[in-house]
Coordinates of C-alpha atoms and ligand atoms in Angstrom, one line a residue:
Chain P
X1 CA 7.2 -37.5 -44.7
X2 CA 7.0 -38.9 -41.2
X3 CA 4.1 -37.9 -39.0
X4 CA 4.7 -36.3 -35.6
X5 CA 2.4 -37.5 -32.9
X6 CA 0.4 -35.0 -30.9
X7 CA 2.8 -35.3 -28.0
X8 CA 5.8 -34.4 -30.2
X9 CA 4.2 -31.3 -31.6
X10 CA 5.4 -27.8 -30.5
X11 CA 3.4 -24.7 -30.0
X12 CA 5.4 -21.6 -29.8
X13 CA 3.8 -18.4 -28.3
X14 CA 5.6 -15.1 -28.9
X15 CA 4.7 -12.6 -26.2
X16 CA 4.1 -13.6 -22.6
X17 CA 1.6 -11.1 -21.3
X18 CA -2.2 -11.2 -20.9
X19 CA -2.7 -12.8 -24.4
X20 CA 0.3 -15.2 -24.6
X21 CA 0.1 -16.5 -21.0
X22 CA -3.6 -17.3 -21.3
X23 CA -3.0 -19.1 -24.6
X24 CA -0.4 -21.3 -22.9
X25 CA -2.5 -22.2 -19.9
X26 CA -5.7 -22.6 -21.9
X27 CA -3.9 -24.9 -24.3
X28 CA -3.2 -27.3 -21.4
X29 CA -6.7 -27.0 -20.2
X30 CA -8.0 -27.9 -23.6
X31 CA -5.8 -31.0 -23.6
X32 CA -2.8 -30.0 -25.8
X33 CA -0.2 -32.7 -25.1
X34 CA 2.7 -31.2 -27.1
X35 CA 5.4 -28.8 -26.1
X36 CA 4.6 -25.2 -25.3
X37 CA 7.3 -22.6 -25.5
X38 CA 6.5 -19.1 -24.3
X39 CA 8.9 -16.3 -25.3
X40 CA 9.1 -12.7 -24.2
X41 CA 11.8 -10.0 -24.4
X42 CA 10.7 -8.7 -21.0
X43 CA 13.0 -10.4 -18.4
X44 CA 10.3 -10.4 -15.7
X45 CA 7.9 -13.2 -15.0
X46 CA 4.7 -12.3 -16.8
X47 CA 2.6 -9.7 -14.9
X48 CA -0.7 -7.8 -15.1
X49 CA -0.4 -4.5 -16.9
X50 CA -3.5 -2.6 -15.6
X51 CA -2.1 -2.2 -12.1
X52 CA 1.1 -0.6 -13.4
X53 CA -0.5 2.9 -13.7
X54 CA -2.9 2.2 -10.7
X55 CA -2.1 0.2 -7.5
X56 CA 1.4 -0.8 -8.4
X57 CA 2.5 2.8 -9.0
X58 CA 0.6 4.0 -6.0
X59 CA 1.5 1.5 -3.3
X60 CA 4.9 0.3 -4.5
X61 CA 3.7 -3.2 -4.1
X62 CA 5.9 -6.2 -4.5
X63 CA 6.1 -7.3 -8.2
X64 CA 5.2 -10.8 -7.0
X65 CA 1.8 -9.4 -6.2
X66 CA 0.9 -8.6 -9.8
X67 CA 2.2 -11.8 -11.5
X68 CA -0.3 -13.3 -14.0
X69 CA 0.5 -16.8 -12.8
X70 CA 2.5 -18.1 -9.8
X71 CA 6.1 -19.0 -10.8
X72 CA 5.9 -22.7 -10.2
X73 CA 2.8 -23.1 -12.3
X74 CA 4.8 -22.9 -15.5
X75 CA 6.8 -25.9 -14.5
X76 CA 3.7 -27.7 -13.3
X77 CA 1.9 -27.1 -16.6
X78 CA 5.1 -28.0 -18.5
X79 CA 5.3 -24.6 -20.2
X80 CA 8.8 -23.6 -21.1
X81 CA 9.4 -19.9 -20.6
X82 CA 12.2 -18.0 -22.5
X83 CA 12.3 -14.6 -20.9
X84 CA 14.6 -11.7 -21.9
X85 CA 14.8 -13.1 -25.4
X86 CA 13.5 -11.6 -28.6
X87 CA 12.2 -13.3 -31.7
X88 CA 13.8 -11.6 -34.7
X89 CA 12.3 -13.6 -37.5
X90 CA 9.6 -16.0 -38.6
X91 CA 10.0 -18.4 -41.5
X92 CA 6.5 -19.6 -42.2
X93 CA 7.5 -21.9 -45.0
X94 CA 10.0 -23.8 -42.8
X95 CA 8.0 -23.4 -39.6
X96 CA 11.0 -21.8 -37.8
X97 CA 11.5 -18.8 -35.6
X98 CA 14.9 -17.2 -35.1
X99 CA 15.8 -15.6 -31.8
X100 CA 17.9 -12.6 -31.2
X101 CA 20.9 -14.8 -30.2
X102 CA 20.8 -16.4 -33.6
X103 CA 19.3 -19.7 -32.4
X104 CA 16.3 -21.2 -34.1
X105 CA 13.2 -23.1 -32.9
X106 CA 10.8 -25.3 -34.9
X107 CA 7.1 -25.0 -34.4
X108 CA 4.0 -26.9 -35.5
X109 CA 1.7 -24.1 -34.3
X110 CA 2.7 -20.5 -33.7
X111 CA 0.8 -17.9 -31.8
X112 CA 1.6 -14.2 -32.0
X113 CA 0.7 -12.3 -28.8
X114 CA 3.0 -9.4 -29.7
X115 CA 0.9 -6.6 -28.2
X116 CA 1.9 -3.1 -28.7
X117 CA 4.5 -0.5 -27.7
X118 CA 4.1 3.1 -26.6
X119 CA 4.3 5.7 -29.3
X120 CA 7.2 8.1 -28.7
X121 CA 6.3 11.2 -30.7
X122 CA 8.8 13.1 -32.7
X123 CA 9.6 15.8 -30.2
X124 CA 13.0 17.5 -30.2
X125 CA 15.1 16.3 -27.3
X126 CA 12.9 13.3 -26.5
X127 CA 15.5 10.7 -27.3
X128 CA 18.1 12.2 -25.0
X129 CA 15.9 13.1 -22.0
X130 CA 17.1 10.8 -19.2
X131 CA 14.1 11.3 -17.0
X132 CA 11.5 10.4 -19.6
X133 CA 9.3 7.2 -19.3
X134 CA 6.4 5.5 -21.0
X135 CA 3.9 3.4 -19.0
X136 CA 3.9 0.0 -20.4
X137 CA 6.3 -2.2 -18.6
X138 CA 7.4 -2.9 -15.0
X139 CA 10.7 -1.3 -15.9
X140 CA 8.9 1.9 -16.8
X141 CA 7.2 2.1 -13.4
X142 CA 10.4 1.3 -11.6
X143 CA 12.1 4.0 -13.6
X144 CA 9.5 6.6 -12.7
X145 CA 9.7 5.6 -9.0
X146 CA 13.4 5.7 -8.8
X147 CA 13.5 9.2 -10.4
X148 CA 11.0 10.8 -8.0
X149 CA 12.2 9.0 -5.0
X150 CA 15.3 11.1 -4.7
X151 CA 13.5 14.5 -5.1
X152 CA 11.8 16.3 -2.3
X153 CA 8.9 17.8 -4.1
X154 CA 8.9 16.0 -7.4
X155 CA 7.1 17.5 -10.4
X156 CA 5.8 15.3 -13.2
X157 CA 4.7 16.4 -16.7
X158 CA 2.5 13.9 -18.4
X159 CA 2.3 14.2 -22.2
X160 CA -1.1 12.8 -23.2
X161 CA -4.5 12.9 -21.5
X162 CA -5.8 9.4 -22.3
X163 CA -6.6 6.7 -19.8
X164 CA -3.1 5.7 -19.0
X165 CA -1.9 9.3 -18.7
X166 CA -4.8 10.1 -16.4
X167 CA -4.5 7.0 -14.2
X168 CA -0.8 7.8 -13.9
X169 CA -1.7 11.4 -12.9
X170 CA -4.1 10.1 -10.2
X171 CA -1.6 7.7 -8.7
X172 CA 1.3 10.2 -8.8
X173 CA -0.9 13.0 -7.2
X174 CA -1.8 10.6 -4.4
X175 CA 1.8 10.0 -3.6
X176 CA 2.6 13.7 -3.4
X177 CA 3.9 14.5 -6.9
X178 CA 2.9 17.8 -8.5
X179 CA 1.4 16.7 -11.8
X180 CA 0.8 18.6 -15.0
X181 CA -1.0 16.9 -17.9
X182 CA -0.5 18.3 -21.4
X183 CA -3.0 17.2 -24.0
X184 CA -2.8 18.1 -27.7
X185 CA -6.6 17.9 -28.4
X186 CA -9.0 20.4 -27.0
X187 CA -10.3 17.9 -24.4
X188 CA -9.1 14.9 -22.4
X189 CA -9.8 11.4 -23.7
X190 CA -10.8 12.9 -27.0
X191 CA -10.1 9.8 -29.0
X192 CA -12.1 7.5 -26.8
X193 CA -15.1 9.2 -25.2
X194 CA -17.7 11.9 -25.3
X195 CA -17.2 15.6 -24.3
X196 CA -19.4 14.9 -21.2
X197 CA -17.0 12.3 -19.9
X198 CA -14.0 14.4 -20.8
X199 CA -15.4 17.3 -18.8
X200 CA -16.1 15.0 -15.9
X201 CA -12.5 13.8 -15.8
X202 CA -11.1 17.3 -16.3
X203 CA -13.0 18.5 -13.2
X204 CA -12.1 15.4 -11.2
X205 CA -8.4 15.8 -11.8
X206 CA -8.5 19.5 -11.3
X207 CA -10.2 19.0 -7.9
X208 CA -7.4 16.7 -6.9
X209 CA -4.8 19.3 -7.8
X210 CA -3.7 18.1 -11.2
X211 CA -3.0 20.9 -13.6
X212 CA -4.7 20.0 -16.9
X213 CA -3.8 21.9 -20.0
X214 CA -5.5 21.0 -23.3
X215 CA -4.7 22.2 -26.8
X216 CA -1.0 21.9 -26.0
X217 CA 1.3 20.7 -28.7
X218 CA 4.6 19.7 -27.2
X219 CA 7.5 20.7 -29.5
X220 CA 10.7 20.2 -27.5
X221 CA 12.3 19.0 -24.3
X222 CA 15.3 20.9 -23.0
X223 CA 17.4 19.7 -20.1
X224 CA 18.9 22.0 -17.5
X225 CA 20.8 20.1 -15.0
X226 CA 18.3 17.7 -13.4
X227 CA 15.3 19.7 -14.5
X228 CA 13.6 19.4 -17.9
X229 CA 11.6 22.1 -19.6
X230 CA 8.8 20.8 -21.7
X231 CA 8.0 23.4 -24.4
X232 CA 4.8 23.8 -26.4
X233 CA 4.1 25.4 -29.7
X234 CA 2.3 28.3 -28.1
X235 CA 5.4 29.3 -26.3
X236 CA 4.4 28.0 -22.9
X237 CA 6.8 25.7 -21.0
X238 CA 6.6 23.5 -17.9
X239 CA 9.4 22.3 -15.7
X240 CA 9.6 18.6 -14.8
X241 CA 11.7 16.2 -12.7
X242 CA 10.1 13.3 -14.6
X243 CA 8.3 13.3 -17.9
X244 CA 5.8 10.6 -18.8
X245 CA 4.6 9.9 -22.3
X246 CA 1.2 8.4 -22.8
X247 CA 0.1 9.3 -26.3
X248 CA -1.1 5.9 -27.5
X249 CA 0.4 2.7 -28.8
X250 CA 1.8 1.2 -32.0
X251 CA 1.1 -2.4 -32.7
X252 CA 4.1 -4.8 -32.8
X253 CA 3.2 -6.1 -36.2
X254 CA 6.6 -5.8 -38.0
X255 CA 7.5 -9.5 -37.3
X256 CA 4.2 -10.6 -38.9
X257 CA 4.5 -8.2 -41.8
X258 CA 8.1 -9.3 -42.6
X259 CA 6.9 -12.9 -42.5
X260 CA 4.4 -12.1 -45.2
X261 CA 1.3 -12.3 -43.1
X262 CA -1.7 -10.2 -43.8
X263 CA -1.5 -7.0 -41.8
X264 CA -3.8 -4.0 -41.8
X265 CA -4.0 -1.8 -38.7
X266 CA -2.8 -4.9 -36.8
X267 CA -2.4 -8.6 -37.6
X268 CA -5.6 -9.6 -39.5
X269 CA -7.2 -12.7 -38.0
X270 CA -10.4 -14.7 -38.7
X271 CA -13.2 -15.7 -36.3
X272 CA -10.9 -18.4 -34.7
X273 CA -8.0 -15.9 -34.4
X274 CA -6.1 -17.5 -37.3
X275 CA -3.9 -15.3 -39.4
X276 CA -3.5 -15.6 -43.2
X277 CA -1.2 -18.6 -42.5
X278 CA -3.1 -21.7 -41.3
X279 CA -0.5 -22.6 -38.7
X280 CA -0.2 -19.2 -37.2
X281 CA -2.7 -17.5 -34.9
X282 CA -2.7 -14.1 -33.2
X283 CA -4.3 -12.7 -30.0
X284 CA -4.7 -9.5 -28.1
X285 CA -3.7 -5.9 -28.7
X286 CA -1.9 -6.9 -32.0
X287 CA -4.9 -8.2 -33.8
X288 CA -7.3 -6.6 -36.2
X289 CA -10.4 -8.8 -36.0
X290 CA -14.0 -8.9 -36.9
X291 CA -16.6 -8.4 -34.2
X292 CA -19.8 -10.1 -35.2
X293 CA -21.9 -8.2 -32.7
X294 CA -21.0 -4.9 -34.4
X295 CA -20.2 -6.4 -37.8
X296 CA -17.0 -4.6 -38.3
X297 CA -13.2 -5.0 -37.9
X298 CA -11.7 -3.6 -34.7
X299 CA -8.5 -3.4 -32.9
X300 CA -9.0 -3.4 -29.1
X301 CA -6.6 -2.6 -26.3
X302 CA -8.0 -4.5 -23.4
X303 CA -7.5 -7.4 -21.0
X304 CA -10.9 -8.8 -22.0
X305 CA -10.0 -9.1 -25.6
X306 CA -6.6 -10.6 -25.0
X307 CA -8.0 -13.3 -22.6
X308 CA -11.1 -14.1 -24.7
X309 CA -9.1 -14.4 -27.9
X310 CA -6.5 -16.6 -26.1
X311 CA -9.3 -19.1 -25.2
X312 CA -10.5 -19.1 -28.8
X313 CA -7.0 -19.9 -30.1
X314 CA -6.5 -22.7 -27.6
X315 CA -9.8 -24.3 -28.6
X316 CA -8.9 -23.9 -32.3
X317 CA -5.5 -25.4 -32.0
X318 CA -6.9 -28.4 -30.2
X319 CA -9.3 -28.9 -33.1
X320 CA -12.5 -27.5 -31.7
X321 CA -14.4 -25.0 -33.7
X322 CA -14.6 -21.8 -31.6
X323 CA -15.9 -18.5 -32.9
X324 CA -14.9 -15.2 -31.3
X325 CA -18.0 -13.2 -30.4
X326 CA -17.2 -11.6 -27.1
X327 CA -18.6 -8.3 -26.1
X328 CA -15.8 -5.7 -25.5
X329 CA -15.4 -4.3 -22.0
X330 CA -12.9 -2.2 -20.2
X331 CA -12.3 -0.5 -16.9
X332 CA -10.3 2.4 -15.5
X333 CA -9.7 3.3 -11.9
X334 CA -8.8 6.9 -10.9
X335 CA -8.9 8.2 -7.3
X336 CA -12.2 6.7 -5.9
X337 CA -13.8 6.6 -9.4
X338 CA -14.4 3.4 -11.1
X339 CA -15.1 3.7 -14.8
X340 CA -16.5 0.7 -16.6
X341 CA -17.3 0.5 -20.2
X342 CA -19.1 -2.1 -22.3
X343 CA -19.7 -2.3 -26.0
X344 CA -18.4 -0.1 -28.9
X345 CA -19.9 3.4 -29.1
X346 CA -18.6 4.3 -32.6
X347 CA -21.5 5.2 -34.9
X348 CA -24.0 6.3 -32.2
X349 CA -26.5 9.0 -33.0
X350 CA -28.1 9.4 -29.5
X351 CA -26.6 9.8 -26.1
X352 CA -28.5 9.6 -22.9
X353 CA -26.8 10.5 -19.6
X354 CA -28.4 9.5 -16.4
X355 CA -27.4 10.4 -12.8
X356 CA -28.4 8.5 -9.7
X357 CA -28.9 10.1 -6.4
X358 CA -25.6 9.4 -4.5
X359 CA -23.8 11.1 -1.7
X360 CA -20.6 11.5 -3.8
X361 CA -22.5 13.0 -6.7
X362 CA -20.3 10.8 -8.9
X363 CA -22.7 8.0 -9.9
X364 CA -23.9 8.1 -13.5
X365 CA -24.0 6.4 -16.8
X366 CA -23.8 7.4 -20.4
X367 CA -25.8 5.3 -22.9
X368 CA -24.9 5.3 -26.6
X369 CA -27.6 4.4 -29.1
X370 CA -27.8 4.0 -32.8
X371 CA -31.5 4.8 -33.2
X372 CA -33.2 2.2 -31.0
X373 CA -30.2 0.0 -30.6
X374 CA -28.0 0.2 -27.6
X375 CA -24.3 0.2 -28.7
X376 CA -22.3 0.9 -25.6
X377 CA -22.4 2.3 -22.1
X378 CA -19.9 4.1 -19.9
X379 CA -20.6 4.0 -16.2
X380 CA -19.0 5.8 -13.3
X381 CA -19.3 4.2 -9.9
X382 CA -22.3 2.4 -11.2
X383 CA -21.7 -1.3 -11.7
X384 CA -25.4 -2.0 -11.8
X385 CA -25.8 0.0 -15.0
X386 CA -22.8 -1.7 -16.4
X387 CA -24.2 -5.1 -15.8
X388 CA -27.6 -4.2 -17.1
X389 CA -26.1 -2.7 -20.2
X390 CA -24.0 -5.8 -20.8
X391 CA -27.2 -7.9 -20.7
X392 CA -29.1 -5.6 -23.0
X393 CA -26.3 -5.4 -25.6
X394 CA -25.7 -9.2 -25.5
X395 CA -29.4 -10.0 -25.8
X396 CA -30.1 -7.2 -28.4
X397 CA -32.9 -6.3 -26.0
X398 CA -35.0 -3.2 -27.0
X399 CA -35.4 -0.7 -24.2
X400 CA -37.5 2.4 -23.7
X401 CA -35.3 5.5 -23.9
X402 CA -37.8 7.8 -22.1
X403 CA -37.8 5.5 -19.1
X404 CA -34.1 5.4 -19.2
X405 CA -34.0 9.2 -19.1
X406 CA -36.4 9.4 -16.2
X407 CA -34.1 9.5 -13.2
X408 CA -37.1 8.9 -10.8
X409 CA -37.5 5.4 -12.2
X410 CA -35.2 2.8 -10.7
X411 CA -32.8 1.3 -13.2
X412 CA -33.9 -2.3 -13.7
X413 CA -34.4 -4.4 -16.8
X414 CA -38.1 -4.9 -16.0
X415 CA -38.7 -1.1 -15.9
X416 CA -36.8 -0.5 -19.1
X417 CA -38.6 -3.3 -21.0
X418 CA -42.1 -3.0 -19.6
X419 CA -42.4 0.6 -20.5
X420 CA -41.5 -0.5 -24.0
X421 CA -44.3 -3.0 -24.3
X422 CA -46.9 -0.6 -22.9
X423 CA -46.2 2.1 -25.4
Chain N
X1 CA -3.4 -17.7 10.0
X2 CA -6.6 -18.8 8.3
X3 CA -7.2 -22.1 6.7
X4 CA -9.5 -21.8 3.6
X5 CA -10.9 -24.7 1.7
X6 CA -11.7 -24.4 -2.0
X7 CA -13.9 -27.0 -3.7
X8 CA -13.5 -26.9 -7.4
X9 CA -16.1 -27.9 -10.0
X10 CA -14.6 -31.4 -10.3
X11 CA -15.0 -31.8 -6.5
X12 CA -11.4 -31.4 -5.6
X13 CA -10.9 -30.0 -2.1
X14 CA -7.9 -27.7 -1.7
X15 CA -7.1 -26.3 1.7
X16 CA -4.7 -23.4 1.8
X17 CA -3.3 -21.2 4.6
X18 CA -2.6 -17.5 4.7
X19 CA -2.7 -14.5 7.0
X20 CA -3.1 -11.6 4.6
X21 CA -4.0 -10.7 1.0
X22 CA -7.2 -11.4 -0.8
X23 CA -8.8 -14.8 -1.1
X24 CA -8.5 -14.5 -4.9
X25 CA -4.7 -13.9 -4.6
X26 CA -4.4 -17.0 -2.4
X27 CA -6.4 -19.1 -5.0
X28 CA -4.4 -17.8 -8.0
X29 CA -1.1 -18.3 -6.3
X30 CA -2.0 -21.9 -5.8
X31 CA -3.6 -22.4 -9.2
X32 CA -7.0 -23.2 -7.9
X33 CA -8.9 -24.1 -11.0
X34 CA -11.8 -21.8 -11.9
X35 CA -10.5 -18.7 -10.2
X36 CA -8.9 -16.7 -13.0
X37 CA -8.6 -13.2 -11.4
X38 CA -8.3 -11.6 -14.9
X39 CA -8.7 -8.0 -13.6
X40 CA -6.1 -8.4 -10.9
X41 CA -8.6 -8.1 -8.1
X42 CA -10.4 -4.8 -8.7
X43 CA -13.9 -6.1 -9.0
X44 CA -14.1 -5.6 -12.7
X45 CA -14.1 -9.1 -14.3
X46 CA -16.2 -11.4 -12.1
X47 CA -13.8 -14.3 -12.8
X48 CA -13.2 -15.0 -9.1
X49 CA -16.7 -16.1 -8.3
X50 CA -17.3 -18.5 -5.3
X51 CA -20.2 -19.8 -3.4
X52 CA -19.7 -19.6 0.4
X53 CA -20.7 -22.7 2.3
X54 CA -24.0 -21.8 4.0
X55 CA -22.5 -22.6 7.4
X56 CA -19.8 -19.9 6.9
X57 CA -22.0 -17.1 5.7
X58 CA -22.0 -15.5 9.2
X59 CA -18.2 -15.4 9.2
X60 CA -18.1 -13.3 6.1
X61 CA -19.3 -9.8 5.8
X62 CA -21.8 -8.7 3.1
X63 CA -20.6 -7.9 -0.3
X64 CA -20.3 -4.2 -1.2
X65 CA -22.8 -2.6 -3.6
X66 CA -20.5 -2.8 -6.6
X67 CA -19.6 -6.4 -5.8
X68 CA -23.3 -7.3 -5.5
X69 CA -24.0 -5.6 -8.8
X70 CA -21.1 -7.3 -10.6
X71 CA -22.2 -10.7 -9.4
X72 CA -25.3 -10.3 -11.5
X73 CA -23.2 -10.7 -14.6
X74 CA -23.1 -14.3 -13.8
X75 CA -26.2 -16.5 -14.2
X76 CA -24.8 -18.8 -11.7
X77 CA -25.0 -16.3 -8.9
X78 CA -27.0 -16.9 -5.8
X79 CA -27.4 -15.6 -2.2
X80 CA -24.1 -17.3 -1.3
X81 CA -22.1 -15.7 -4.1
X82 CA -19.0 -13.6 -3.5
X83 CA -16.2 -12.3 -5.7
X84 CA -13.4 -13.5 -3.7
X85 CA -11.0 -10.7 -4.7
X86 CA -13.1 -8.6 -2.4
X87 CA -12.6 -10.9 0.6
X88 CA -9.6 -9.9 2.7
X89 CA -8.0 -12.8 4.6
X90 CA -8.1 -12.6 8.4
X91 CA -8.4 -14.9 11.3
X92 CA -12.1 -14.6 11.0
X93 CA -12.1 -16.6 7.8
X94 CA -10.4 -19.6 9.4
X95 CA -12.1 -22.8 8.5
X96 CA -14.4 -21.5 5.8
X97 CA -15.3 -23.5 2.7
X98 CA -15.8 -21.9 -0.7
X99 CA -17.3 -23.7 -3.7
X100 CA -15.7 -22.4 -6.9
X101 CA -18.5 -21.3 -9.2
X102 CA -16.9 -22.2 -12.5
Ligands
FAD501 C1 -0.5 1.1 -17.8 C2 -1.6 0.3 -18.5 C3 -2.9 0.2 -17.9 C4 -3.9 -0.5 -18.5 N1 -5.1 -0.6 -17.9 C5 -6.1 -1.4 -18.4 C6 -7.3 -1.6 -17.8 O1 -7.6 -0.9 -16.8 N2 -8.2 -2.4 -18.3 C7 -8.0 -3.1 -19.5 O2 -8.8 -3.9 -19.9 N3 -6.8 -3.0 -20.1 C8 -5.8 -2.1 -19.6 N4 -4.6 -2.0 -20.3 C9 -4.4 -2.7 -21.6 C10 -4.0 -4.1 -21.4 O3 -2.9 -4.2 -20.5 C11 -3.6 -4.7 -22.7 O4 -4.7 -4.7 -23.6 C12 -3.0 -6.1 -22.6 O5 -1.8 -6.1 -21.9 C13 -2.8 -6.7 -24.0 O6 -2.2 -8.0 -23.8 P1 -1.3 -8.6 -25.0 O7 -0.8 -9.9 -24.5 O8 -2.1 -8.6 -26.2 O9 -0.1 -7.6 -25.3 P2 1.0 -7.0 -24.4 O10 0.5 -6.9 -23.0 O11 1.5 -5.7 -25.0 O12 2.1 -8.0 -24.4 C14 2.9 -8.3 -25.6 C15 4.2 -8.9 -25.2 O13 4.9 -9.4 -26.3 C16 6.3 -9.2 -26.1 N5 6.9 -9.1 -27.5 C17 6.5 -8.4 -28.5 N6 7.3 -8.6 -29.6 C18 8.2 -9.5 -29.2 C19 9.3 -10.2 -29.8 N7 9.6 -10.0 -31.1 N8 10.0 -11.1 -29.2 C20 9.7 -11.4 -27.8 N9 8.7 -10.8 -27.2 C21 8.0 -9.9 -27.8 C22 6.3 -7.9 -25.4 O14 7.6 -7.7 -24.6 C23 5.1 -8.0 -24.4 O15 5.4 -8.5 -23.2 C24 -3.6 -1.2 -19.7 C25 -2.3 -1.2 -20.3 C26 -1.3 -0.4 -19.7 C27 0.0 -0.4 -20.3
FES502 S1 -10.5 -10.7 -9.8 FE1 -11.7 -9.6 -11.2 S2 -13.6 -9.3 -10.1 FE2 -12.3 -10.5 -8.7

């Protein structure tokens, strides 16, 4: 068998979003000389997703403003973009991917940055509702905007009170839409945060005029001319000009599964983001990976994870020996509230909530411990606590919980540690 | 219009011109190495860290509290540090020099 030189090798990346785009550019940075082909079914130049529910929905900004990379940079870095094209099959024995138009491409290295898609729950009438949108793509936001634009006092019903649903609620309220949020659980953000935070966001949104209804199981959607009625199992119903679904995501793992890769709550990867096939890697929302800091397998939905894993893959493909050990972090912006989270709170047995004197009354942090060990922190308008927590978690630093609880004591690492050594 | 010069870690000087937007956007649109802008410019990621040339400090306002706090994530931060997604371009910035921190 003849050997291909480095310059003749091809790396194909499926999925051109936070994960895939960063793989492509990081590969060049790491000195990959071969071809790079980046494929996505989305016809738009790759863009940032977080602004979709935030500034982009709010300000109707130019899509150019949220591009991940400037258009000419793909050419400059010799990255071939195939947009509006879907990969329908991977043959890992032959090293070939098949595209939806039937054509095939050969790879030496393959990276799956497939991400996830919104869950569309089995609600009667959901498939035929013409004014119903998810919040995942540029097209979704344009759809929402075009629908409300022609209505004088538009009403939106948002199914799902998670981060994306709530950010969308905040943005729509700000542009004059009357918003109702229907959440199935008995509190907002039930899957991802504590009752304290849920209560905070409930009050925040209510104060801004959003109608929040928890314990609402949506059972059907009925269309009456241009108005829809969203009906719940308890008999209540809500009228809507636009319906938004934000009930979570489903990993795009079928392509990997059909190719015979190991899949379990996502595409399973090792510490250098390699799948069960040595020539295939995976990054971002679609991966199920081991986090050494918490010593367990996790699936994360965050820009941080997509970007950090992308760097690991680029290093691995260019024959370095990286190991993924980043600390997870996430943010959410709603109204004038900045929520920042670091670490993974699952498994905590102690929670300390700390308020700082602040004119807005909205500056606090929630600290999650497993006994002595700090696992995670959620902060609201309090970047200082966020940064401090990041350092404490990274360094596995022991801090004094009583000092942390004492709101009279300034929040500094010195205070938190010194109290510790005194006692 | 403001002319802004970025000096990257490998000592490349790149001078760019703009009249609006953030300094981070300008850098990313022109692929200035070391400015990633991973959070899209909302002061959440600290991947847009620059050191302002001492001579230009007076032209640039002070960082906000949150920006100041976020800068502490980076060991490389000093009194000249800014997260350039928080710097709006205006005439005032004409002629400034920014050293990219990474
Ligand atoms: C509205 C919204 C707000 C968010 N806010 C935040 C936030 O504030 N902070 C934060 O950290 N994270 C946020 N996130 C999450 C963050 O955007 C994701 O974690 C990130 O986009 C993951 O990147 P990815 O590349 O792994 O996957 P994705 O972004 O899902 O990209 C996967 C890509 O693969 C393509 N694809 C999949 N299968 C195929 C195929 N067979 N053929 C061709 N193309 C294919 C898809 O079209 C898609 O473009 C938000 C997400 C959304 C939707
Ligand atoms: S771009 Fe993220 S902090 Fe500036």
